[in-house]
mmCIF file of C-alpha atoms in Angstrom:
data_model
loop_
_atom_site.group_PDB
_atom_site.id
_atom_site.type_symbol
_atom_site.label_atom_id
_atom_site.label_comp_id
_atom_site.label_asym_id
_atom_site.label_seq_id
_atom_site.Cartn_x
_atom_site.Cartn_y
_atom_site.Cartn_z
ATOM 1 C CA MET O 613 99.046 -62.827 11.600
ATOM 2 C CA PHE O 614 97.897 -65.830 9.577
ATOM 3 C CA ALA O 615 100.781 -67.953 10.955
ATOM 4 C CA ARG O 616 99.866 -66.992 14.528
ATOM 5 C CA PHE O 617 96.194 -67.865 13.906
ATOM 6 C CA SER O 618 97.175 -71.209 12.354
ATOM 7 C CA PHE O 619 99.426 -71.996 15.312
ATOM 8 C CA LEU O 620 96.633 -71.226 17.799
ATOM 9 C CA ALA O 621 94.175 -73.318 15.791
ATOM 10 C CA VAL O 622 96.570 -76.300 15.824
ATOM 11 C CA VAL O 623 97.160 -75.917 19.591
ATOM 12 C CA ALA O 624 93.405 -75.763 20.228
ATOM 13 C CA LEU O 625 92.810 -78.799 18.032
ATOM 14 C CA LEU O 626 95.515 -80.807 19.809
ATOM 15 C CA ALA O 627 94.227 -79.810 23.246
ATOM 16 C CA SER O 628 90.677 -80.853 22.381
ATOM 17 C CA GLY O 629 91.948 -84.142 20.970
ATOM 18 C CA CYS O 630 93.790 -84.946 24.217
ATOM 19 C CA ALA O 631 90.707 -84.473 26.376
ATOM 20 C CA ASN O 632 88.662 -87.614 26.852
ATOM 21 C CA ASN O 633 85.185 -86.535 25.846
ATOM 22 C CA SER O 634 84.103 -90.014 24.815
ATOM 23 C CA PRO O 635 80.722 -91.152 26.074
ATOM 24 C CA VAL O 636 80.631 -94.040 28.538
ATOM 25 C CA LEU O 637 78.856 -97.127 27.238
ATOM 26 C CA GLY O 638 77.451 -99.892 29.381
ATOM 27 C CA GLY O 639 75.566 -100.496 32.573
ATOM 28 C CA LYS O 640 75.466 -98.417 35.706
ATOM 29 C CA ASN O 641 76.787 -101.226 37.924
ATOM 30 C CA ILE O 642 80.243 -101.331 36.353
ATOM 31 C CA SER O 643 83.143 -99.200 37.509
ATOM 32 C CA TYR O 644 86.916 -99.187 37.491
ATOM 33 C CA GLY O 645 88.702 -100.106 40.685
ATOM 34 C CA ASP O 646 92.229 -99.938 42.007
ATOM 35 C CA SER O 647 94.131 -102.919 40.529
ATOM 36 C CA LYS O 648 96.300 -103.030 43.681
ATOM 37 C CA ALA O 649 93.355 -102.944 46.121
ATOM 38 C CA VAL O 650 92.895 -106.016 48.314
ATOM 39 C CA GLU O 651 90.323 -108.246 46.640
ATOM 40 C CA LEU O 652 88.165 -110.297 49.016
ATOM 41 C CA VAL O 653 85.136 -111.152 46.911
ATOM 42 C CA THR O 654 85.473 -114.883 47.724
ATOM 43 C CA ASN O 655 88.052 -117.031 49.477
ATOM 44 C CA GLU O 656 89.119 -118.583 46.176
ATOM 45 C CA PHE O 657 92.454 -117.668 44.573
ATOM 46 C CA GLY O 658 92.270 -114.076 43.351
ATOM 47 C CA SER O 659 94.196 -111.097 42.029
ATOM 48 C CA THR O 660 95.585 -110.083 45.432
ATOM 49 C CA ASP O 661 96.951 -113.602 45.943
ATOM 50 C CA LEU O 662 98.640 -113.529 42.531
ATOM 51 C CA GLN O 663 100.194 -110.130 43.261
ATOM 52 C CA MET O 664 101.406 -111.173 46.733
ATOM 53 C CA ILE O 665 102.989 -114.360 45.386
ATOM 54 C CA ALA O 666 104.684 -112.651 42.438
ATOM 55 C CA GLU O 667 106.045 -109.802 44.575
ATOM 56 C CA SER O 668 107.247 -112.117 47.350
ATOM 57 C CA MET O 669 108.983 -114.563 44.999
ATOM 58 C CA THR O 670 110.532 -111.830 42.855
ATOM 59 C CA ARG O 671 111.914 -110.008 45.883
ATOM 60 C CA SER O 672 113.295 -113.222 47.411
ATOM 61 C CA LEU O 673 114.946 -114.372 44.187
ATOM 62 C CA ALA O 674 116.386 -110.949 43.356
ATOM 63 C CA GLN O 675 117.813 -110.558 46.876
ATOM 64 C CA SER O 676 119.333 -114.050 46.902
ATOM 65 C CA GLY O 677 122.257 -112.877 44.764
ATOM 66 C CA ILE O 678 122.123 -116.013 42.590
ATOM 67 C CA LEU O 679 121.113 -113.992 39.514
ATOM 68 C CA GLN O 680 124.224 -111.811 39.392
ATOM 69 C CA GLY O 681 125.303 -111.014 35.842
ATOM 70 C CA ARG O 682 121.745 -111.346 34.449
ATOM 71 C CA PRO O 683 121.838 -115.076 33.624
ATOM 72 C CA VAL O 684 119.432 -116.614 31.139
ATOM 73 C CA VAL O 685 116.500 -118.383 32.806
ATOM 74 C CA GLN O 686 113.878 -120.650 31.274
ATOM 75 C CA VAL O 687 110.534 -120.512 33.054
ATOM 76 C CA TYR O 688 108.204 -123.494 33.260
ATOM 77 C CA ASP O 689 104.514 -123.094 34.006
ATOM 78 C CA VAL O 690 103.607 -123.486 37.658
ATOM 79 C CA LYS O 691 101.843 -126.800 38.362
ATOM 80 C CA ASN O 692 98.344 -126.319 39.726
ATOM 81 C CA LYS O 693 97.775 -128.926 42.447
ATOM 82 C CA THR O 694 94.642 -127.240 43.809
ATOM 83 C CA SER O 695 91.054 -128.304 43.221
ATOM 84 C CA GLU O 696 90.196 -124.964 41.561
ATOM 85 C CA TYR O 697 91.117 -123.447 38.230
ATOM 86 C CA ILE O 698 94.073 -121.083 38.585
ATOM 87 C CA ASP O 699 95.764 -119.514 35.565
ATOM 88 C CA THR O 700 99.281 -120.339 36.740
ATOM 89 C CA ARG O 701 100.808 -118.833 33.589
ATOM 90 C CA GLU O 702 99.813 -115.412 34.927
ATOM 91 C CA ILE O 703 101.823 -116.062 38.090
ATOM 92 C CA THR O 704 104.969 -116.891 36.124
ATOM 93 C CA THR O 705 104.372 -114.006 33.707
ATOM 94 C CA SER O 706 104.176 -111.581 36.645
ATOM 95 C CA ILE O 707 107.380 -112.975 38.158
ATOM 96 C CA LYS O 708 109.183 -112.779 34.795
ATOM 97 C CA THR O 709 107.969 -109.243 34.190
ATOM 98 C CA GLN O 710 109.133 -107.999 37.578
ATOM 99 C CA LEU O 711 112.540 -109.685 37.241
ATOM 100 C CA MET O 712 112.956 -108.297 33.726
ATOM 101 C CA LYS O 713 112.013 -104.773 34.828
ATOM 102 C CA SER O 714 114.528 -104.946 37.667
ATOM 103 C CA GLY O 715 117.269 -105.985 35.221
ATOM 104 C CA THR O 716 117.956 -109.129 37.251
ATOM 105 C CA ALA O 717 117.564 -111.830 34.609
ATOM 106 C CA ARG O 718 117.045 -112.535 30.919
ATOM 107 C CA PHE O 719 114.624 -115.189 29.737
ATOM 108 C CA ALA O 720 114.901 -117.890 27.097
ATOM 109 C CA SER O 721 111.823 -118.932 25.158
ATOM 110 C CA ASP O 722 109.709 -121.080 27.420
ATOM 111 C CA ASN O 723 108.266 -124.418 26.345
ATOM 112 C CA ASN O 724 105.126 -122.836 24.909
ATOM 113 C CA ALA O 725 106.993 -120.137 22.952
ATOM 114 C CA MET O 726 109.795 -122.402 21.710
ATOM 115 C CA GLN O 727 107.812 -123.691 18.741
ATOM 116 C CA SER O 728 107.083 -120.111 17.652
ATOM 117 C CA GLN O 729 110.807 -119.335 17.888
ATOM 118 C CA VAL O 730 111.708 -122.384 15.785
ATOM 119 C CA ASP O 731 109.000 -121.557 13.227
ATOM 120 C CA GLN O 732 110.320 -117.995 12.868
ATOM 121 C CA LEU O 733 113.899 -119.203 12.340
ATOM 122 C CA LYS O 734 112.734 -121.700 9.699
ATOM 123 C CA LEU O 735 110.661 -119.035 7.949
ATOM 124 C CA GLN O 736 113.576 -116.615 7.788
ATOM 125 C CA ASN O 737 116.157 -119.210 6.719
ATOM 126 C CA GLN O 738 114.185 -121.483 4.393
ATOM 127 C CA SER O 739 111.530 -119.362 2.703
ATOM 128 C CA GLY O 740 113.822 -117.173 0.593
ATOM 129 C CA LEU O 741 111.597 -114.207 1.426
ATOM 130 C CA TYR O 742 114.081 -112.215 3.476
ATOM 131 C CA LYS O 743 117.168 -110.188 2.660
ATOM 132 C CA LYS O 744 120.161 -112.401 3.592
ATOM 133 C CA SER O 745 121.879 -109.692 5.664
ATOM 134 C CA THR O 746 118.812 -109.435 7.952
ATOM 135 C CA VAL O 747 118.118 -113.160 8.455
ATOM 136 C CA ALA O 748 118.609 -114.489 12.004
ATOM 137 C CA LYS O 749 121.189 -117.271 11.919
ATOM 138 C CA THR O 750 120.320 -120.697 13.259
ATOM 139 C CA GLY O 751 122.454 -122.163 15.999
ATOM 140 C CA ASN O 752 122.799 -118.881 17.893
ATOM 141 C CA MET O 753 120.010 -119.180 20.445
ATOM 142 C CA VAL O 754 121.280 -118.709 23.991
ATOM 143 C CA ALA O 755 120.746 -121.685 26.269
ATOM 144 C CA ALA O 756 119.372 -121.153 29.758
ATOM 145 C CA LYS O 757 121.707 -121.428 32.734
ATOM 146 C CA TYR O 758 118.767 -121.935 35.104
ATOM 147 C CA ARG O 759 115.216 -123.195 34.958
ATOM 148 C CA LEU O 760 112.506 -121.799 37.219
ATOM 149 C CA GLU O 761 109.651 -124.093 38.184
ATOM 150 C CA GLY O 762 107.100 -124.382 40.914
ATOM 151 C CA SER O 763 103.694 -125.481 42.111
ATOM 152 C CA ILE O 764 100.667 -124.227 43.973
ATOM 153 C CA SER O 765 98.623 -126.479 46.249
ATOM 154 C CA SER O 766 95.744 -125.933 48.616
ATOM 155 C CA ILE O 767 94.063 -127.468 51.639
ATOM 156 C CA VAL O 768 90.359 -126.699 52.002
ATOM 157 C CA LYS O 769 88.497 -127.275 55.288
ATOM 158 C CA ARG O 770 84.787 -126.699 55.831
ATOM 159 C CA SER O 771 82.480 -126.708 58.808
ATOM 160 C CA SER O 772 78.914 -125.525 59.176
ATOM 161 C CA ASP O 773 80.192 -122.049 60.096
ATOM 162 C CA TYR O 774 83.553 -121.647 58.293
ATOM 163 C CA LYS O 775 85.407 -122.352 55.101
ATOM 164 C CA ASP O 776 89.195 -122.187 55.382
ATOM 165 C CA VAL O 777 91.491 -122.314 52.351
ATOM 166 C CA PHE O 778 95.249 -122.595 52.793
ATOM 167 C CA TYR O 779 97.406 -122.014 49.692
ATOM 168 C CA LYS O 780 101.068 -122.904 49.456
ATOM 169 C CA PHE O 781 103.130 -121.649 46.534
ATOM 170 C CA SER O 782 106.610 -123.126 46.040
ATOM 171 C CA LEU O 783 109.219 -122.009 43.528
ATOM 172 C CA GLN O 784 112.747 -123.212 42.827
ATOM 173 C CA LEU O 785 115.635 -122.201 40.581
ATOM 174 C CA ILE O 786 117.624 -125.149 39.235
ATOM 175 C CA ASP O 787 121.043 -125.034 37.562
ATOM 176 C CA VAL O 788 120.475 -126.733 34.187
ATOM 177 C CA GLU O 789 123.990 -128.171 33.922
ATOM 178 C CA SER O 790 124.368 -129.556 37.430
ATOM 179 C CA GLY O 791 120.709 -130.237 38.217
ATOM 180 C CA LEU O 792 121.206 -128.621 41.635
ATOM 181 C CA ALA O 793 118.527 -126.407 43.169
ATOM 182 C CA GLU O 794 120.255 -123.071 43.755
ATOM 183 C CA TRP O 795 117.312 -121.228 45.334
ATOM 184 C CA MET O 796 113.914 -122.148 46.765
ATOM 185 C CA ASP O 797 111.154 -120.245 48.505
ATOM 186 C CA GLU O 798 107.527 -120.594 49.544
ATOM 187 C CA LYS O 799 104.612 -118.239 50.063
ATOM 188 C CA GLU O 800 101.648 -119.270 52.187
ATOM 189 C CA ILE O 801 98.199 -117.637 52.125
ATOM 190 C CA ARG O 802 95.232 -118.472 54.353
ATOM 191 C CA LYS O 803 91.722 -117.240 53.580
ATOM 192 C CA THR O 804 88.771 -117.887 55.901
ATOM 193 C CA THR O 805 85.103 -117.203 55.278
ATOM 194 C CA GLU O 806 82.516 -117.153 58.022
ATOM 195 C CA ARG O 807 79.107 -118.263 56.815
#
């Protein structure tokens, strides 16, 4: 009897812990939205543009067949050639994430993460803090077969009644050894605002 009561008490406790009874803090004008919904707050670069570019480029690259055998790719940040601030690292992160999830490619440390990789290897090998059998050996990093790089540019036109923004995103995959571009694609987006 006591065991049955204890079991029921534990089940009730777990069930109440899983329910989200937390109060909501903050203003009344804030709400969650669908992260995949089309965002048209302004005609500047936005979340929908980032998602469209990442999905289009990932699909094109994965379907090209060039990445057979899951080669190692090093990704460079996209060059922002527009007149507005665009976090281009988020574009490349989305592309990398989708390619990784699809099992299409593996990724070497990019330029920004390379110093962290080198620092970790030095720490493990030179500090004497780690058990020898667990230390990562130097000289075993895998070099990239390809590098992925691109750019985003824009053309902005204004009149008294309209503002038109045309974005062009270009991406290319280059064989590191030969220097040859093995794949290229572009995604164009036009956004027009009537005043």
